């Protein structure tokens, strides 16, 4: 049944790529109507929330979608159990499940995949997908990350991923679950010594190399220097910004143009680069994506807008008009059957450079920190006071167990770099973490500047 479901989704996804835009919008509107009807019948939160705006089962089809109220990460966290459209799970159970290392990248009750994320804003969140929605995500990952040939699904295919792996994070969870008879997956943690990762890749010889753009570009330099010797046919970059400089060195090293994938824990795959072109196209047959200005009006081509996302296939934890934390620039040229965007804005995270007792300096990717999920923490901020001191500020309960969890996870990361004995970690509970008055957001990572 699992294979049949996967093949069905792959067929649908491939067929949609050939449809005219008007048919894509019809598919989108049909799915949108179904999920709104679903939440009005099954979600206590949406029933109450929409009723305040005069939206009910009797009239929801007549209300323009732009008049539906927005939700955001704070609303999701505060109303998680009421947003759920099932009564066999709740937030506390899911948090307890993913807080244990033995459960990372595994399904809860064998039917729910749980993803954790703090994102670039440092506000920890949890997301859940049932088996059907998870099958859709896997099919999207297989078919919309560059050129896809139908027989690719049936061949032995070796995939390597390099990024954050110490947790129930989106990319590593997806790839580990993709390990099937015809997909061999090797996950590498970006915090492991580079020479160890190079040795593992030289032995594994991946057909597809994926991971953080910065980590993949680091490997590209090693390939050029002769330390790495692999020939992946496909390169997929995500998480942090794929700059022109990173793209150039990756292309030079592997003789393959990397595919830029925009993904998030709320969706796992929203847009991907068109083969042979620079633009990304939005997956509008599985999401309704609005790009809006400060007045929440749709931006015109050539302009940048904040993302309002509606997931059209997650019936367990539905996200309808959900405010994301990123922005996309809509392409001036719209000559495709899906909406085109030029770039993802606001996904860069600064790195931290620490100093070992012997004077050696070690740089740690900022995503290694912001990917951590701490139960009971509302916001978290990492401040590097000096080369040997890291201050962790958080808002949430004044609980010794929370502080121990923060210390334990960070210590585990530092051990990977042999930094545990060299660093002083200070954990502080605060009432609030101040936001930038201009952006109305706060920096998750503040590196030390001498």
GROMACS .gro file of C-alpha atoms in nm:
model
  450
    1UNK     CA    1   0.000   0.000   0.000
    2UNK     CA    2   0.288   0.236   0.081
    3UNK     CA    3   0.445   0.190  -0.264
    4UNK     CA    4   0.109   0.224  -0.441
    5UNK     CA    5   0.037   0.550  -0.255
    6UNK     CA    6   0.381   0.684  -0.343
    7UNK     CA    7   0.342   0.598  -0.714
    8UNK     CA    8  -0.005   0.755  -0.721
    9UNK     CA    9   0.131   1.080  -0.578
   10UNK     CA   10   0.428   1.080  -0.815
   11UNK     CA   11   0.194   1.035  -1.112
   12UNK     CA   12  -0.023   1.325  -1.000
   13UNK     CA   13   0.275   1.552  -0.943
   14UNK     CA   14   0.426   1.474  -1.284
   15UNK     CA   15   0.093   1.524  -1.461
   16UNK     CA   16   0.038   1.863  -1.295
   17UNK     CA   17   0.368   1.992  -1.435
   18UNK     CA   18   0.221   1.968  -1.786
   19UNK     CA   19  -0.113   2.136  -1.713
   20UNK     CA   20  -0.201   2.492  -1.814
   21UNK     CA   21  -0.213   2.746  -1.533
   22UNK     CA   22  -0.592   2.766  -1.525
   23UNK     CA   23  -0.606   2.392  -1.448
   24UNK     CA   24  -0.345   2.432  -1.171
   25UNK     CA   25  -0.562   2.700  -1.011
   26UNK     CA   26  -0.870   2.476  -1.040
   27UNK     CA   27  -0.682   2.197  -0.857
   28UNK     CA   28  -0.571   2.446  -0.593
   29UNK     CA   29  -0.922   2.587  -0.540
   30UNK     CA   30  -1.073   2.239  -0.516
   31UNK     CA   31  -0.821   2.132  -0.251
   32UNK     CA   32  -0.865   2.463  -0.068
   33UNK     CA   33  -1.242   2.418  -0.045
   34UNK     CA   34  -1.201   2.064   0.088
   35UNK     CA   35  -0.957   2.154   0.362
   36UNK     CA   36  -1.162   2.454   0.480
   37UNK     CA   37  -1.469   2.234   0.499
   38UNK     CA   38  -1.260   1.977   0.686
   39UNK     CA   39  -1.141   2.220   0.956
   40UNK     CA   40  -1.490   2.364   1.004
   41UNK     CA   41  -1.608   2.012   1.081
   42UNK     CA   42  -1.310   1.876   1.273
   43UNK     CA   43  -1.100   2.156   1.431
   44UNK     CA   44  -1.231   2.321   1.746
   45UNK     CA   45  -0.997   2.614   1.695
   46UNK     CA   46  -1.092   2.694   1.335
   47UNK     CA   47  -1.465   2.658   1.409
   48UNK     CA   48  -1.444   2.917   1.689
   49UNK     CA   49  -1.190   3.138   1.511
   50UNK     CA   50  -1.379   3.160   1.184
   51UNK     CA   51  -1.715   3.206   1.353
   52UNK     CA   52  -1.582   3.534   1.498
   53UNK     CA   53  -1.542   3.654   1.139
   54UNK     CA   54  -1.882   3.527   1.031
   55UNK     CA   55  -1.742   3.223   0.847
   56UNK     CA   56  -1.943   2.901   0.891
   57UNK     CA   57  -2.009   2.571   0.714
   58UNK     CA   58  -2.311   2.729   0.549
   59UNK     CA   59  -2.135   3.028   0.391
   60UNK     CA   60  -1.758   2.960   0.376
   61UNK     CA   61  -1.762   2.918  -0.004
   62UNK     CA   62  -1.898   3.270  -0.048
   63UNK     CA   63  -1.633   3.443   0.166
   64UNK     CA   64  -1.333   3.570  -0.037
   65UNK     CA   65  -1.023   3.386   0.079
   66UNK     CA   66  -0.832   3.710   0.144
   67UNK     CA   67  -1.097   3.789   0.410
   68UNK     CA   68  -1.012   3.478   0.612
   69UNK     CA   69  -0.814   3.565   0.928
   70UNK     CA   70  -0.444   3.489   0.951
   71UNK     CA   71  -0.270   3.261   1.197
   72UNK     CA   72   0.096   3.267   1.300
   73UNK     CA   73   0.350   3.067   1.497
   74UNK     CA   74   0.230   3.212   1.829
   75UNK     CA   75  -0.133   3.123   1.758
   76UNK     CA   76  -0.028   2.775   1.652
   77UNK     CA   77   0.168   2.713   1.972
   78UNK     CA   78  -0.106   2.848   2.199
   79UNK     CA   79  -0.387   2.654   2.029
   80UNK     CA   80  -0.206   2.345   1.904
   81UNK     CA   81  -0.441   2.081   2.046
   82UNK     CA   82  -0.753   2.264   1.928
   83UNK     CA   83  -0.611   2.310   1.578
   84UNK     CA   84  -0.550   1.935   1.550
   85UNK     CA   85  -0.821   1.749   1.359
   86UNK     CA   86  -0.770   1.424   1.547
   87UNK     CA   87  -0.820   1.333   1.912
   88UNK     CA   88  -0.561   1.055   1.943
   89UNK     CA   89  -0.261   1.286   1.988
   90UNK     CA   90  -0.182   1.609   2.168
   91UNK     CA   91   0.107   1.854   2.196
   92UNK     CA   92   0.240   1.724   2.527
   93UNK     CA   93   0.259   1.366   2.398
   94UNK     CA   94   0.438   1.476   2.081
   95UNK     CA   95   0.685   1.694   2.271
   96UNK     CA   96   0.763   1.410   2.510
   97UNK     CA   97   0.814   1.178   2.214
   98UNK     CA   98   1.063   1.397   2.023
   99UNK     CA   99   1.248   1.497   2.340
  100UNK     CA  100   1.396   1.146   2.353
  101UNK     CA  101   1.685   1.085   2.115
  102UNK     CA  102   1.575   0.727   2.043
  103UNK     CA  103   1.259   0.865   1.876
  104UNK     CA  104   1.427   1.112   1.641
  105UNK     CA  105   1.319   1.060   1.278
  106UNK     CA  106   1.065   0.794   1.382
  107UNK     CA  107   0.687   0.793   1.363
  108UNK     CA  108   0.474   0.839   1.671
  109UNK     CA  109   0.224   0.553   1.709
  110UNK     CA  110   0.356   0.439   1.369
  111UNK     CA  111   0.127   0.692   1.198
  112UNK     CA  112   0.248   1.048   1.273
  113UNK     CA  113   0.578   1.206   1.171
  114UNK     CA  114   0.679   1.480   1.414
  115UNK     CA  115   0.906   1.765   1.301
  116UNK     CA  116   1.069   2.022   1.528
  117UNK     CA  117   1.203   2.358   1.428
  118UNK     CA  118   1.299   2.690   1.581
  119UNK     CA  119   1.364   2.859   1.247
  120UNK     CA  120   1.565   3.176   1.200
  121UNK     CA  121   1.356   3.363   1.460
  122UNK     CA  122   1.442   3.128   1.745
  123UNK     CA  123   1.084   3.049   1.838
  124UNK     CA  124   1.061   2.669   1.888
  125UNK     CA  125   0.774   2.496   1.708
  126UNK     CA  126   0.646   2.147   1.648
  127UNK     CA  127   0.465   2.016   1.338
  128UNK     CA  128   0.298   1.683   1.271
  129UNK     CA  129   0.206   1.495   0.954
  130UNK     CA  130  -0.007   1.182   0.917
  131UNK     CA  131   0.092   0.896   0.685
  132UNK     CA  132  -0.102   1.030   0.386
  133UNK     CA  133   0.044   1.381   0.403
  134UNK     CA  134   0.392   1.240   0.466
  135UNK     CA  135   0.361   1.027   0.150
  136UNK     CA  136   0.279   1.344  -0.045
  137UNK     CA  137   0.591   1.514   0.093
  138UNK     CA  138   0.813   1.222  -0.007
  139UNK     CA  139   0.668   1.217  -0.359
  140UNK     CA  140   0.729   1.592  -0.393
  141UNK     CA  141   1.088   1.546  -0.275
  142UNK     CA  142   1.149   1.274  -0.535
  143UNK     CA  143   0.993   1.452  -0.834
  144UNK     CA  144   1.050   1.823  -0.781
  145UNK     CA  145   1.416   1.852  -0.697
  146UNK     CA  146   1.548   1.884  -1.049
  147UNK     CA  147   1.497   1.670  -1.358
  148UNK     CA  148   1.307   1.350  -1.286
  149UNK     CA  149   1.291   1.035  -1.497
  150UNK     CA  150   1.012   0.784  -1.416
  151UNK     CA  151   1.256   0.490  -1.401
  152UNK     CA  152   1.465   0.676  -1.139
  153UNK     CA  153   1.222   0.559  -0.871
  154UNK     CA  154   1.296   0.192  -0.947
  155UNK     CA  155   1.677   0.214  -0.972
  156UNK     CA  156   1.922   0.187  -0.689
  157UNK     CA  157   1.989   0.548  -0.592
  158UNK     CA  158   2.240   0.672  -0.336
  159UNK     CA  159   2.157   0.998  -0.156
  160UNK     CA  160   2.382   1.186   0.087
  161UNK     CA  161   2.268   1.471   0.310
  162UNK     CA  162   2.489   1.706   0.512
  163UNK     CA  163   2.335   1.935   0.773
  164UNK     CA  164   2.191   1.921   1.123
  165UNK     CA  165   2.105   1.562   1.214
  166UNK     CA  166   2.084   1.566   1.595
  167UNK     CA  167   1.708   1.603   1.622
  168UNK     CA  168   1.372   1.552   1.449
  169UNK     CA  169   1.454   1.808   1.183
  170UNK     CA  170   1.272   1.826   0.851
  171UNK     CA  171   1.542   1.733   0.598
  172UNK     CA  172   1.711   1.451   0.788
  173UNK     CA  173   1.377   1.301   0.895
  174UNK     CA  174   1.251   1.303   0.537
  175UNK     CA  175   1.565   1.144   0.394
  176UNK     CA  176   1.596   0.878   0.662
  177UNK     CA  177   1.235   0.777   0.600
  178UNK     CA  178   1.307   0.771   0.227
  179UNK     CA  179   1.549   0.483   0.285
  180UNK     CA  180   1.378   0.202   0.096
  181UNK     CA  181   1.487  -0.089  -0.116
  182UNK     CA  182   1.588   0.140  -0.403
  183UNK     CA  183   1.703   0.444  -0.202
  184UNK     CA  184   2.021   0.422   0.002
  185UNK     CA  185   2.062   0.726   0.227
  186UNK     CA  186   2.374   0.847   0.406
  187UNK     CA  187   2.326   1.138   0.650
  188UNK     CA  188   2.624   1.341   0.766
  189UNK     CA  189   2.619   1.594   1.048
  190UNK     CA  190   2.773   1.926   0.953
  191UNK     CA  191   2.926   1.944   1.301
  192UNK     CA  192   3.137   1.631   1.246
  193UNK     CA  193   3.503   1.681   1.145
  194UNK     CA  194   3.527   1.765   0.777
  195UNK     CA  195   3.784   1.493   0.707
  196UNK     CA  196   3.548   1.229   0.850
  197UNK     CA  197   3.262   1.346   0.628
  198UNK     CA  198   3.494   1.347   0.326
  199UNK     CA  199   3.603   0.990   0.401
  200UNK     CA  200   3.239   0.878   0.436
  201UNK     CA  201   3.140   1.041   0.106
  202UNK     CA  202   3.438   0.896  -0.081
  203UNK     CA  203   3.327   0.551   0.034
  204UNK     CA  204   2.953   0.603  -0.026
  205UNK     CA  205   2.980   0.768  -0.372
  206UNK     CA  206   2.638   0.941  -0.376
  207UNK     CA  207   2.430   0.987  -0.690
  208UNK     CA  208   2.259   1.284  -0.521
  209UNK     CA  209   2.426   1.523  -0.278
  210UNK     CA  210   2.199   1.745  -0.072
  211UNK     CA  211   2.231   1.967   0.231
  212UNK     CA  212   2.287   2.317   0.359
  213UNK     CA  213   2.417   2.544   0.083
  214UNK     CA  214   2.717   2.642   0.295
  215UNK     CA  215   2.802   2.280   0.381
  216UNK     CA  216   2.777   2.169   0.019
  217UNK     CA  217   2.997   2.459  -0.093
  218UNK     CA  218   3.256   2.358   0.171
  219UNK     CA  219   3.258   2.009   0.021
  220UNK     CA  220   3.292   2.162  -0.325
  221UNK     CA  221   3.617   2.332  -0.218
  222UNK     CA  222   3.748   1.998  -0.094
  223UNK     CA  223   3.657   1.841  -0.430
  224UNK     CA  224   3.853   2.112  -0.613
  225UNK     CA  225   4.147   2.065  -0.378
  226UNK     CA  226   4.150   1.692  -0.453
  227UNK     CA  227   4.050   1.567  -0.107
  228UNK     CA  228   3.696   1.469  -0.210
  229UNK     CA  229   3.636   1.248  -0.512
  230UNK     CA  230   3.264   1.201  -0.588
  231UNK     CA  231   3.053   1.254  -0.899
  232UNK     CA  232   2.691   1.323  -0.795
  233UNK     CA  233   2.451   1.366  -1.086
  234UNK     CA  234   2.223   1.589  -0.881
  235UNK     CA  235   2.302   1.857  -0.620
  236UNK     CA  236   2.021   1.994  -0.398
  237UNK     CA  237   2.082   2.296  -0.176
  238UNK     CA  238   1.844   2.424   0.089
  239UNK     CA  239   1.820   2.580   0.438
  240UNK     CA  240   2.060   2.875   0.405
  241UNK     CA  241   2.105   3.111   0.111
  242UNK     CA  242   2.250   2.970  -0.212
  243UNK     CA  243   2.451   3.277  -0.310
  244UNK     CA  244   2.599   3.324  -0.662
  245UNK     CA  245   2.944   3.257  -0.510
  246UNK     CA  246   2.835   2.926  -0.357
  247UNK     CA  247   2.657   2.824  -0.678
  248UNK     CA  248   2.968   2.896  -0.885
  249UNK     CA  249   3.205   2.689  -0.671
  250UNK     CA  250   2.957   2.397  -0.648
  251UNK     CA  251   2.908   2.396  -1.025
  252UNK     CA  252   3.284   2.411  -1.085
  253UNK     CA  253   3.357   2.127  -0.843
  254UNK     CA  254   3.087   1.879  -0.941
  255UNK     CA  255   3.016   1.985  -1.302
  256UNK     CA  256   2.650   2.003  -1.206
  257UNK     CA  257   2.435   2.310  -1.147
  258UNK     CA  258   2.283   2.287  -0.796
  259UNK     CA  259   1.905   2.291  -0.756
  260UNK     CA  260   1.784   2.557  -0.516
  261UNK     CA  261   1.505   2.413  -0.297
  262UNK     CA  262   1.294   2.627  -0.065
  263UNK     CA  263   1.160   2.416   0.220
  264UNK     CA  264   1.039   2.467   0.576
  265UNK     CA  265   0.913   2.256   0.865
  266UNK     CA  266   0.562   2.386   0.797
  267UNK     CA  267   0.570   2.236   0.451
  268UNK     CA  268   0.903   2.061   0.373
  269UNK     CA  269   0.888   2.170   0.010
  270UNK     CA  270   0.736   2.496  -0.119
  271UNK     CA  271   0.938   2.589  -0.427
  272UNK     CA  272   1.217   2.453  -0.642
  273UNK     CA  273   1.441   2.582  -0.916
  274UNK     CA  274   1.336   2.517  -1.274
  275UNK     CA  275   1.605   2.306  -1.448
  276UNK     CA  276   1.807   2.529  -1.677
  277UNK     CA  277   1.669   2.852  -1.530
  278UNK     CA  278   1.741   3.072  -1.227
  279UNK     CA  279   1.383   3.114  -1.106
  280UNK     CA  280   1.203   2.893  -0.856
  281UNK     CA  281   0.842   2.788  -0.910
  282UNK     CA  282   0.587   2.763  -0.629
  283UNK     CA  283   0.415   2.427  -0.575
  284UNK     CA  284   0.069   2.575  -0.614
  285UNK     CA  285  -0.099   2.239  -0.670
  286UNK     CA  286  -0.021   2.149  -0.305
  287UNK     CA  287  -0.010   2.491  -0.140
  288UNK     CA  288  -0.183   2.823  -0.172
  289UNK     CA  289   0.093   3.080  -0.131
  290UNK     CA  290   0.023   3.451  -0.099
  291UNK     CA  291   0.306   3.704  -0.125
  292UNK     CA  292   0.184   4.016   0.050
  293UNK     CA  293   0.305   4.365   0.140
  294UNK     CA  294   0.271   4.543   0.475
  295UNK     CA  295  -0.101   4.599   0.403
  296UNK     CA  296  -0.144   4.226   0.335
  297UNK     CA  297  -0.217   4.291  -0.031
  298UNK     CA  298  -0.069   4.067  -0.302
  299UNK     CA  299   0.253   4.213  -0.441
  300UNK     CA  300   0.303   4.266  -0.813
  301UNK     CA  301   0.575   4.093  -1.022
  302UNK     CA  302   0.921   4.224  -0.941
  303UNK     CA  303   0.826   4.303  -0.580
  304UNK     CA  304   0.909   4.123  -0.255
  305UNK     CA  305   0.635   3.992  -0.031
  306UNK     CA  306   0.599   3.806   0.297
  307UNK     CA  307   0.475   3.449   0.266
  308UNK     CA  308   0.124   3.355   0.375
  309UNK     CA  309   0.105   2.977   0.337
  310UNK     CA  310  -0.190   2.740   0.323
  311UNK     CA  311  -0.102   2.371   0.324
  312UNK     CA  312  -0.361   2.191   0.110
  313UNK     CA  313  -0.280   1.831   0.208
  314UNK     CA  314  -0.209   1.822   0.583
  315UNK     CA  315  -0.547   1.727   0.729
  316UNK     CA  316  -0.409   1.649   1.077
  317UNK     CA  317  -0.252   1.987   1.163
  318UNK     CA  318  -0.401   2.222   0.902
  319UNK     CA  319  -0.224   2.553   0.844
  320UNK     CA  320  -0.457   2.799   0.671
  321UNK     CA  321  -0.327   3.149   0.594
  322UNK     CA  322  -0.022   3.089   0.812
  323UNK     CA  323   0.231   3.371   0.833
  324UNK     CA  324   0.578   3.241   0.754
  325UNK     CA  325   0.897   3.414   0.864
  326UNK     CA  326   1.050   3.447   0.517
  327UNK     CA  327   1.000   3.663   0.213
  328UNK     CA  328   1.006   3.580  -0.156
  329UNK     CA  329   1.068   3.811  -0.448
  330UNK     CA  330   0.812   3.752  -0.722
  331UNK     CA  331   0.975   3.731  -1.066
  332UNK     CA  332   0.910   4.008  -1.315
  333UNK     CA  333   0.870   3.742  -1.584
  334UNK     CA  334   0.576   3.507  -1.527
  335UNK     CA  335   0.599   3.278  -1.831
  336UNK     CA  336   0.541   2.948  -1.651
  337UNK     CA  337   0.231   2.752  -1.545
  338UNK     CA  338   0.331   2.803  -1.179
  339UNK     CA  339   0.412   3.138  -1.014
  340UNK     CA  340   0.783   3.218  -1.040
  341UNK     CA  341   1.002   3.374  -0.771
  342UNK     CA  342   1.360   3.497  -0.797
  343UNK     CA  343   1.498   3.446  -0.450
  344UNK     CA  344   1.431   3.365  -0.088
  345UNK     CA  345   1.499   3.659   0.142
  346UNK     CA  346   1.566   3.637   0.514
  347UNK     CA  347   1.703   3.283   0.546
  348UNK     CA  348   2.064   3.363   0.626
  349UNK     CA  349   2.185   3.276   0.975
  350UNK     CA  350   2.522   3.394   1.109
  351UNK     CA  351   2.785   3.145   1.222
  352UNK     CA  352   2.970   3.142   1.553
  353UNK     CA  353   3.348   3.109   1.580
  354UNK     CA  354   3.491   2.974   1.906
  355UNK     CA  355   3.850   2.925   2.024
  356UNK     CA  356   3.987   2.602   2.171
  357UNK     CA  357   4.236   2.598   2.456
  358UNK     CA  358   4.522   2.546   2.210
  359UNK     CA  359   4.424   2.861   2.020
  360UNK     CA  360   4.259   2.681   1.729
  361UNK     CA  361   3.944   2.857   1.605
  362UNK     CA  362   3.637   2.652   1.518
  363UNK     CA  363   3.342   2.786   1.321
  364UNK     CA  364   2.998   2.635   1.383
  365UNK     CA  365   2.713   2.688   1.139
  366UNK     CA  366   2.436   2.896   1.294
  367UNK     CA  367   2.173   2.652   1.173
  368UNK     CA  368   2.318   2.394   1.412
  369UNK     CA  369   2.193   2.613   1.695
  370UNK     CA  370   1.862   2.743   1.559
  371UNK     CA  371   1.756   2.389   1.464
  372UNK     CA  372   1.752   2.283   1.830
  373UNK     CA  373   1.412   2.235   1.992
  374UNK     CA  374   1.367   2.284   2.365
  375UNK     CA  375   1.041   2.174   2.522
  376UNK     CA  376   0.877   2.456   2.720
  377UNK     CA  377   1.083   2.732   2.555
  378UNK     CA  378   0.897   3.010   2.372
  379UNK     CA  379   1.192   3.204   2.233
  380UNK     CA  380   1.567   3.151   2.240
  381UNK     CA  381   1.864   3.370   2.153
  382UNK     CA  382   2.236   3.282   2.134
  383UNK     CA  383   2.480   3.561   2.223
  384UNK     CA  384   2.852   3.507   2.190
  385UNK     CA  385   3.009   3.723   2.460
  386UNK     CA  386   3.364   3.638   2.360
  387UNK     CA  387   3.554   3.355   2.187
  388UNK     CA  388   3.498   3.126   2.486
  389UNK     CA  389   3.158   3.231   2.625
  390UNK     CA  390   2.812   3.158   2.490
  391UNK     CA  391   2.506   3.313   2.656
  392UNK     CA  392   2.173   3.142   2.589
  393UNK     CA  393   1.870   3.357   2.668
  394UNK     CA  394   1.525   3.205   2.663
  395UNK     CA  395   1.167   3.288   2.753
  396UNK     CA  396   0.943   3.026   2.906
  397UNK     CA  397   0.903   2.844   3.235
  398UNK     CA  398   1.162   2.895   3.507
  399UNK     CA  399   1.231   2.525   3.521
  400UNK     CA  400   1.559   2.349   3.605
  401UNK     CA  401   1.465   2.069   3.364
  402UNK     CA  402   1.450   2.319   3.076
  403UNK     CA  403   1.792   2.461   3.162
  404UNK     CA  404   1.937   2.111   3.185
  405UNK     CA  405   1.789   2.024   2.844
  406UNK     CA  406   1.939   2.337   2.685
  407UNK     CA  407   2.277   2.267   2.842
  408UNK     CA  408   2.268   1.900   2.741
  409UNK     CA  409   2.185   1.966   2.374
  410UNK     CA  410   2.442   2.242   2.334
  411UNK     CA  411   2.708   2.033   2.511
  412UNK     CA  412   2.639   1.745   2.273
  413UNK     CA  413   2.693   1.979   1.977
  414UNK     CA  414   3.015   2.122   2.123
  415UNK     CA  415   3.150   1.771   2.186
  416UNK     CA  416   3.139   1.713   1.811
  417UNK     CA  417   3.396   1.992   1.776
  418UNK     CA  418   3.597   1.904   2.091
  419UNK     CA  419   3.490   2.239   2.233
  420UNK     CA  420   3.302   2.131   2.544
  421UNK     CA  421   3.595   2.189   2.780
  422UNK     CA  422   3.693   2.519   2.617
  423UNK     CA  423   3.361   2.700   2.642
  424UNK     CA  424   3.164   2.860   2.920
  425UNK     CA  425   2.789   2.827   2.866
  426UNK     CA  426   2.558   3.066   3.050
  427UNK     CA  427   2.185   2.997   3.041
  428UNK     CA  428   1.954   3.282   3.138
  429UNK     CA  429   1.576   3.288   3.161
  430UNK     CA  430   1.442   3.633   3.068
  431UNK     CA  431   1.095   3.782   3.058
  432UNK     CA  432   1.134   3.906   2.701
  433UNK     CA  433   1.381   3.909   2.414
  434UNK     CA  434   1.378   4.251   2.253
  435UNK     CA  435   1.287   4.282   1.885
  436UNK     CA  436   1.442   4.515   1.631
  437UNK     CA  437   1.209   4.821   1.613
  438UNK     CA  438   1.238   4.829   1.234
  439UNK     CA  439   1.193   4.463   1.145
  440UNK     CA  440   0.979   4.375   1.452
  441UNK     CA  441   1.189   4.056   1.478
  442UNK     CA  442   1.488   3.968   1.688
  443UNK     CA  443   1.822   3.815   1.593
  444UNK     CA  444   1.849   3.455   1.701
  445UNK     CA  445   2.229   3.456   1.681
  446UNK     CA  446   2.456   3.744   1.781
  447UNK     CA  447   2.820   3.655   1.707
  448UNK     CA  448   3.117   3.800   1.890
  449UNK     CA  449   3.288   4.089   1.716
  450UNK     CA  450   3.629   4.187   1.855
   0.00000   0.00000   0.00000
